[in-house]
Tab-separated table of C-alpha atoms in Angstrom:
chain	number	residue	atom	x	y	z
F	1497	MET	CA	6.020	-22.269	7.798
F	1498	THR	CA	2.643	-20.527	7.537
F	1499	ARG	CA	-0.228	-21.303	5.000
F	1500	LYS	CA	0.640	-17.602	3.492
F	1501	ALA	CA	4.216	-18.682	3.242
F	1502	ASN	CA	3.602	-21.933	1.801
F	1503	LEU	CA	1.401	-20.091	-1.034
F	1504	ILE	CA	4.039	-17.812	-1.604
F	1505	THR	CA	6.757	-20.352	-2.210
F	1506	ALA	CA	4.458	-22.323	-4.729
F	1507	ARG	CA	3.362	-19.438	-6.450
F	1508	ALA	CA	7.382	-18.381	-6.520
F	1509	ALA	CA	8.059	-21.972	-8.211
F	1510	ASP	CA	5.588	-21.397	-10.749
F	1511	PHE	CA	6.803	-17.925	-11.677
F	1512	PHE	CA	10.240	-19.302	-11.775
F	1513	ARG	CA	9.086	-21.953	-14.327
F	1514	ASP	CA	7.489	-19.136	-16.234
F	1515	PHE	CA	10.661	-17.341	-16.320
F	1516	ILE	CA	12.888	-20.099	-17.482
F	1517	ASN	CA	10.395	-20.611	-20.062
F	1518	LEU	CA	10.729	-16.672	-21.194
F	1519	ARG	CA	14.208	-16.789	-20.792
F	1520	ALA	CA	14.674	-19.375	-23.539
F	1521	LYS	CA	12.402	-17.458	-26.070
F	1522	TYR	CA	14.328	-14.256	-25.185
F	1523	SER	CA	17.803	-15.340	-24.360
F	1524	ASN	CA	19.515	-12.114	-25.051
F	1525	ASN	CA	17.029	-9.759	-24.374
F	1526	TYR	CA	16.030	-7.602	-21.182
F	1527	ILE	CA	13.049	-9.472	-19.193
F	1528	LEU	CA	11.172	-6.495	-17.214
F	1529	ILE	CA	9.259	-8.079	-14.173
F	1530	HIS	CA	6.190	-5.931	-12.730
F	1531	GLU	CA	4.097	-6.544	-9.513
F	1532	GLY	CA	1.172	-7.268	-11.847
F	1533	ALA	CA	-0.019	-6.458	-15.082
F	1534	ARG	CA	-1.352	-2.933	-14.273
F	1535	CYS	CA	1.783	-1.963	-13.523
F	1536	SER	CA	3.312	-3.633	-16.487
F	1537	PHE	CA	1.012	-1.738	-18.512
F	1538	ALA	CA	1.778	1.994	-16.980
F	1539	TYR	CA	5.615	1.465	-17.082
F	1540	GLN	CA	6.041	0.715	-20.716
F	1541	SER	CA	5.036	4.425	-22.260
F	1542	TRP	CA	8.288	5.804	-19.891
F	1543	PHE	CA	10.246	2.774	-21.323
F	1544	HIS	CA	9.673	4.284	-24.677
F	1545	LYS	CA	10.495	7.706	-23.851
F	1546	VAL	CA	14.110	6.313	-22.692
F	1547	ASN	CA	15.010	4.266	-25.324
F	1548	THR	CA	12.250	2.718	-27.906
F	1549	ASN	CA	14.742	0.015	-28.786
F	1550	TYR	CA	15.044	-1.633	-25.540
F	1551	ALA	CA	11.251	-1.111	-24.784
F	1552	ASN	CA	10.286	-2.752	-28.136
F	1553	SER	CA	12.593	-5.629	-27.696
F	1554	SER	CA	12.207	-6.773	-23.724
F	1555	ALA	CA	10.203	-9.066	-22.484
F	1556	HIS	CA	7.723	-8.426	-19.902
F	1557	MET	CA	6.526	-10.509	-17.082
F	1558	HIS	CA	4.247	-10.001	-14.191
F	1559	VAL	CA	3.646	-12.107	-10.571
F	1560	ASN	CA	0.967	-11.551	-7.820
F	1561	GLY	CA	2.914	-8.745	-5.719
F	1562	LYS	CA	5.865	-7.664	-4.363
F	1563	ARG	CA	6.316	-10.543	-2.240
F	1564	ASP	CA	6.088	-12.825	-4.996
F	1565	ALA	CA	8.626	-10.565	-7.063
F	1566	LEU	CA	11.138	-10.621	-4.329
F	1567	LYS	CA	10.635	-14.386	-3.528
F	1568	LEU	CA	11.599	-14.913	-7.644
F	1569	HIS	CA	14.371	-12.617	-7.365
F	1570	GLY	CA	16.062	-15.140	-4.388
F	1571	LEU	CA	15.028	-17.908	-6.537
F	1572	ILE	CA	16.762	-16.406	-10.009
F	1573	SER	CA	19.784	-15.444	-7.610
F	1574	LYS	CA	20.550	-18.855	-6.148
F	1575	SER	CA	19.945	-20.557	-9.463
F	1576	LYS	CA	23.202	-22.570	-10.926
F	1577	THR	CA	21.665	-22.416	-14.648
F	1578	HIS	CA	20.228	-19.063	-14.907
F	1579	SER	CA	21.124	-15.358	-13.381
F	1580	ASN	CA	19.473	-12.185	-12.550
F	1581	ASN	CA	21.781	-10.321	-15.659
F	1582	ASN	CA	19.553	-8.453	-17.737
F	1583	VAL	CA	16.309	-9.076	-15.403
F	1584	LEU	CA	15.308	-6.015	-13.841
F	1585	TYR	CA	12.142	-5.640	-11.373
F	1586	PHE	CA	9.519	-2.736	-11.030
F	1587	LEU	CA	8.335	-2.812	-7.277
F	1588	ASP	CA	6.232	-0.174	-5.190
F	1589	SER	CA	7.958	1.080	-2.004
F	1590	ASP	CA	4.845	0.519	-0.439
F	1591	TYR	CA	5.330	1.451	3.697
F	1592	ASN	CA	8.144	-1.042	3.800
F	1593	LYS	CA	11.019	-0.444	1.882
F	1594	LEU	CA	12.445	-4.410	2.393
F	1595	ILE	CA	15.074	-3.947	-0.747
F	1596	ASP	CA	18.445	-2.630	-0.089
F	1597	SER	CA	18.862	-1.037	-3.591
F	1598	GLU	CA	22.713	-0.650	-3.340
F	1599	ARG	CA	23.056	-4.804	-3.045
F	1600	HIS	CA	20.497	-5.290	-5.374
F	1601	PRO	CA	20.955	-2.457	-8.211
F	1602	ASN	CA	18.431	-4.423	-10.671
F	1603	ILE	CA	15.473	-3.812	-8.301
F	1604	TYR	CA	13.916	-0.370	-8.824
F	1605	LEU	CA	11.047	0.889	-5.907
F	1606	THR	CA	8.974	3.614	-6.820
F	1607	ASP	CA	9.687	7.161	-5.131
F	1608	GLY	CA	6.507	7.509	-3.286
F	1609	TYR	CA	4.163	4.885	-2.083
F	1610	ALA	CA	3.319	2.858	-5.152
F	1611	ILE	CA	3.448	3.941	-9.057
F	1612	GLU	CA	-0.168	4.963	-8.945
F	1613	ASN	CA	0.949	8.218	-7.137
F	1614	GLU	CA	3.226	9.236	-9.965
F	1615	VAL	CA	0.236	10.252	-12.012
F	1616	LEU	CA	-2.216	11.986	-9.227
F	1617	SER	CA	-0.594	15.740	-9.664
F	1618	ALA	CA	-3.465	18.281	-10.713
F	1619	ASN	CA	-1.277	19.095	-13.981
F	1620	VAL	CA	-2.084	15.738	-15.257
F	1621	VAL	CA	-5.522	15.325	-14.731
F	1622	LEU	CA	-5.927	18.746	-16.453
F	1623	ARG	CA	-3.839	17.682	-19.251
F	1624	PHE	CA	-5.977	14.155	-19.616
F	1625	ILE	CA	-9.132	16.115	-19.247
F	1626	LYS	CA	-8.447	18.282	-21.639
F	1627	GLN	CA	-7.700	15.462	-24.475
F	1628	TYR	CA	-10.043	13.248	-23.524
F	1629	PHE	CA	-13.079	15.780	-23.740
F	1630	GLY	CA	-11.632	17.128	-26.805
F	1631	LEU	CA	-11.382	20.772	-24.902
F	1632	SER	CA	-10.019	23.987	-26.802
F	1633	GLY	CA	-10.938	27.734	-27.066
F	1634	LEU	CA	-11.255	30.468	-24.736
F	1635	HIS	CA	-14.491	28.957	-23.170
F	1636	ASP	CA	-12.743	25.263	-23.189
F	1637	HIS	CA	-10.446	26.578	-21.180
F	1638	ALA	CA	-12.244	28.458	-18.698
F	1639	ASN	CA	-13.848	25.182	-17.867
F	1640	SER	CA	-10.785	23.076	-17.874
F	1641	GLN	CA	-9.561	25.507	-15.373
F	1642	LYS	CA	-12.570	25.479	-13.316
F	1643	PHE	CA	-12.358	21.399	-13.406
F	1644	ARG	CA	-8.709	21.979	-12.087
F	1645	SER	CA	-10.227	23.879	-9.053
F	1646	ASP	CA	-12.997	21.673	-8.277
F	1647	PHE	CA	-10.413	18.419	-8.117
F	1648	ASP	CA	-7.613	20.119	-6.332
F	1649	SER	CA	-10.778	21.321	-3.876
F	1650	VAL	CA	-12.342	17.706	-3.247
F	1651	PHE	CA	-9.111	15.826	-3.705
F	1652	GLU	CA	-7.494	18.089	-0.551
F	1653	LYS	CA	-11.155	17.153	1.295
F	1654	TYR	CA	-10.770	13.030	0.403
F	1655	LEU	CA	-7.099	13.573	2.300
F	1656	ARG	CA	-8.253	14.886	5.144
F	1657	VAL	CA	-11.386	12.872	5.362
F	1658	ALA	CA	-9.330	9.490	4.325
F	1659	ARG	CA	-6.369	10.293	6.582
F	1660	PRO	CA	-7.471	7.817	9.512
F	1661	VAL	CA	-8.125	4.842	7.043
F	1662	HIS	CA	-4.377	5.648	5.612
F	1663	PHE	CA	-2.697	5.965	9.043
F	1664	PHE	CA	-4.429	2.829	9.752
F	1665	VAL	CA	-2.691	1.048	6.772
F	1666	TYR	CA	0.211	2.895	7.487
F	1667	PHE	CA	0.126	1.319	11.062
F	1668	CYS	CA	-0.531	-2.106	9.945
F	1669	ALA	CA	2.488	-1.917	7.340
F	1670	GLN	CA	4.866	-0.749	10.421
F	1671	LYS	CA	3.619	-3.562	12.574
F	1672	ASN	CA	3.743	-6.306	10.124
F	1673	ILE	CA	0.050	-6.831	10.569
F	1674	THR	CA	-2.106	-8.520	8.220
F	1675	CYS	CA	-5.245	-6.448	6.704
F	1676	TYR	CA	-7.009	-7.330	3.616
F	1677	LEU	CA	-6.096	-4.320	1.299
F	1678	ARG	CA	-7.018	-6.245	-1.739
F	1679	ASP	CA	-10.502	-6.805	-0.689
F	1680	VAL	CA	-11.098	-3.072	0.265
F	1681	ARG	CA	-12.313	-0.577	-2.195
F	1682	LEU	CA	-12.226	2.723	-1.154
F	1683	CYS	CA	-15.891	4.318	-2.877
F	1684	ARG	CA	-17.656	0.928	-1.791
F	1685	ASP	CA	-16.113	0.345	1.763
F	1686	VAL	CA	-14.821	3.756	3.166
F	1687	LEU	CA	-16.233	6.790	1.753
F	1688	CYS	CA	-19.437	8.165	1.022
F	1689	ILE	CA	-18.932	10.822	-2.227
F	1690	ASP	CA	-20.993	13.434	-3.540
F	1691	PHE	CA	-19.209	15.442	-6.345
F	1692	PRO	CA	-21.596	17.779	-6.809
F	1693	ASN	CA	-22.060	19.126	-3.401
F	1694	ASN	CA	-17.947	18.855	-2.783
F	1695	ASP	CA	-19.023	16.283	-0.006
F	1696	VAL	CA	-16.538	13.533	1.131
F	1697	ARG	CA	-17.448	11.380	4.600
F	1698	LEU	CA	-16.453	8.354	5.923
F	1699	LYS	CA	-19.243	5.656	5.938
F	1700	GLU	CA	-21.123	5.013	8.907
F	1701	GLY	CA	-19.244	1.670	10.061
F	1702	MET	CA	-15.619	3.581	9.487
F	1703	VAL	CA	-16.261	6.521	12.000
F	1704	ASP	CA	-14.677	4.326	15.008
F	1705	GLY	CA	-12.492	2.474	13.149
F	1706	PRO	CA	-11.621	0.197	9.827
F	1707	PHE	CA	-11.054	-2.740	11.896
F	1708	ASP	CA	-13.787	-5.096	10.327
F	1709	VAL	CA	-13.493	-3.441	6.709
F	1710	PHE	CA	-9.954	-4.742	6.937
F	1711	LYS	CA	-10.434	-8.340	8.602
F	1712	VAL	CA	-8.377	-7.359	11.364
F	1713	SER	CA	-8.054	-9.724	14.315
F	1714	ASP	CA	-8.953	-9.003	17.856
F	1715	GLU	CA	-5.458	-8.683	19.060
F	1716	ASP	CA	-4.190	-6.672	16.300
F	1717	ARG	CA	-7.245	-4.385	16.681
F	1718	HIS	CA	-6.023	-4.047	20.253
F	1719	ALA	CA	-2.332	-3.548	19.440
F	1720	PHE	CA	-3.673	-0.376	17.332
F	1721	ILE	CA	-5.933	1.245	20.297
F	1722	GLU	CA	-2.800	0.954	22.618
F	1723	GLU	CA	0.086	2.068	20.219
F	1724	SER	CA	-0.882	4.007	17.457
F	1725	ARG	CA	-0.371	7.051	19.218
F	1726	SER	CA	3.304	6.187	19.092
F	1727	PHE	CA	3.609	6.090	15.300
F	1728	GLU	CA	1.515	9.534	14.725
F	1729	PRO	CA	4.888	11.462	14.205
F	1730	ASP	CA	6.267	9.920	11.638
F	1731	PHE	CA	3.391	9.334	9.602
F	1732	ALA	CA	2.934	13.289	10.028
F	1733	LEU	CA	6.070	13.864	8.125
F	1734	LEU	CA	4.932	11.871	4.931
F	1735	ASP	CA	3.689	13.909	1.777
F	1736	PRO	CA	-0.062	12.587	1.478
F	1737	THR	CA	-0.277	12.799	-2.000
F	1738	ARG	CA	3.184	10.779	-2.706
F	1739	ASP	CA	3.477	8.588	0.095
F	1740	TRP	CA	-0.095	7.576	0.982
F	1741	ARG	CA	-1.857	4.254	-0.010
F	1742	GLY	CA	-1.627	5.030	-4.220
F	1743	LYS	CA	-4.470	2.873	-5.238
F	1744	PHE	CA	-6.995	4.598	-3.187
F	1745	HIS	CA	-5.852	7.897	-4.338
F	1746	LEU	CA	-6.424	6.133	-7.619
F	1747	GLU	CA	-9.812	4.863	-7.140
F	1748	PHE	CA	-10.970	8.026	-6.074
F	1749	LEU	CA	-9.437	9.987	-8.937
F	1750	VAL	CA	-11.210	7.299	-11.402
F	1751	ALA	CA	-14.607	8.121	-9.357
F	1752	PHE	CA	-14.002	11.734	-10.276
F	1753	LEU	CA	-13.451	11.382	-13.680
F	1754	GLY	CA	-16.229	9.541	-14.215
F	1755	TYR	CA	-18.409	12.324	-12.558
F	1756	LEU	CA	-17.299	14.658	-15.068
F	1757	VAL	CA	-18.099	12.256	-18.237
F	1758	GLU	CA	-21.717	12.288	-16.517
F	1759	GLN	CA	-21.356	16.363	-16.308
F	1760	ARG	CA	-20.224	16.181	-20.047
F	1761	SER	CA	-23.261	14.005	-20.948
F	1762	GLU	CA	-25.641	16.338	-19.587
F	1763	ARG	CA	-24.396	19.129	-20.918
F	1764	ARG	CA	-23.891	18.289	-24.006
F	1765	ASP	CA	-26.499	20.445	-25.719
F	1766	SER	CA	-25.652	23.387	-23.263
F	1767	PRO	CA	-24.240	26.638	-24.632
F	1768	SER	CA	-23.004	27.593	-21.069
F	1769	GLY	CA	-21.440	23.872	-20.441
F	1770	TRP	CA	-18.725	21.963	-21.809
F	1771	GLY	CA	-17.311	22.705	-25.559
F	1772	GLY	CA	-17.969	20.509	-28.633
F	1773	GLY	CA	-15.140	18.804	-29.265
F	1774	THR	CA	-14.579	14.404	-29.741
F	1775	ARG	CA	-14.065	12.388	-26.982
F	1776	PRO	CA	-11.370	9.863	-27.782
F	1777	PRO	CA	-12.256	6.247	-26.938
F	1778	VAL	CA	-10.356	5.914	-23.607
F	1779	ASP	CA	-11.652	3.524	-21.059
F	1780	LEU	CA	-11.839	5.198	-17.671
F	1781	ARG	CA	-12.102	1.770	-15.356
F	1782	PHE	CA	-9.728	1.270	-12.596
F	1783	ASP	CA	-7.987	-1.534	-14.403
F	1784	THR	CA	-7.062	0.793	-17.284
F	1785	VAL	CA	-6.840	4.327	-16.480
F	1786	LEU	CA	-3.235	3.851	-14.724
F	1787	SER	CA	-1.466	3.477	-18.121
F	1788	VAL	CA	-3.534	6.109	-19.712
F	1789	LEU	CA	-2.630	8.300	-17.254
F	1790	ALA	CA	1.101	7.571	-17.314
F	1791	HIS	CA	1.214	9.068	-20.986
F	1792	TYR	CA	0.712	12.138	-19.687
F	1793	VAL	CA	3.499	12.022	-16.698
F	1794	GLU	CA	7.289	13.014	-17.132
F	1795	VAL	CA	9.425	9.566	-16.622
F	1796	PRO	CA	10.520	9.939	-13.346
F	1797	LYS	CA	13.842	10.914	-12.948
F	1798	SER	CA	15.051	8.070	-10.464
F	1799	LEU	CA	13.247	5.477	-13.059
F	1800	LYS	CA	15.360	7.063	-15.859
F	1801	SER	CA	18.832	6.789	-14.036
F	1802	PHE	CA	18.055	2.977	-13.088
F	1803	LEU	CA	17.204	2.418	-16.667
F	1804	ILE	CA	20.505	4.170	-17.696
F	1805	ALA	CA	22.487	2.227	-15.130
F	1806	ASN	CA	21.177	-1.152	-15.953
F	1807	GLY	CA	22.398	-0.641	-19.655
F	1808	TRP	CA	19.530	1.106	-21.190
């Protein structure tokens, strides 16, 4: 067994103990298990829209990623003293759908790559901007429409420029190649972004390939060079907004919203700039913005069907 496999097994054992303690405290309640804390907060607004009573009474637990969640699911399934009854799992599909949903009806997989992809429509961004900046009236309406247009334009450019990086992540997933996604930050390691000039470029070190940034071995680097072309047709069929890595998308969106905040501050006293209005105290950090944006998204139909099928 590899060192990584040993770590996953050890963590799963710890999470299993946490689950036992949680089940003892909430013996008759649903236990909702998420890949991470951010996911848990984002889902909660959707749970309330489906069934407030169950949303309030359910216990939440998060682990350390999809593999840990699946490992925990296996431990509970094999347990002689516990079961997966009233235990629901909420996982990202990623590029590898490792789960047979018919065999495991208590595991929900996102429609797209991840939960982050659910909040990445121009309509969601526009609704958020209107409330966040307190926009109202004809002048503010014109501004908000302009910002929607600006977002559409720069997001389309981002997708085009960052495509080689997303394709590399896709290739690694298909080939089961280890690349250190959690260590990579889009705006720090991958892109140079100049919102005022609508300019998005790959960083200099990324032009020849993202191998060093993702800490890929020489052997895997060679595999990409030799085999990547054969994976291109299937990748081209994916929807970039829905099916590419959502955390990169969300990081780009957070950077764009930060730019709008700067514009708001610079134009506060200008009659030709933003309207007045008060701004709600919303935290725009990457770790919190997902749950904020989720409030502006309708419950995904697949999620609502999943919850109802499992007793909600």
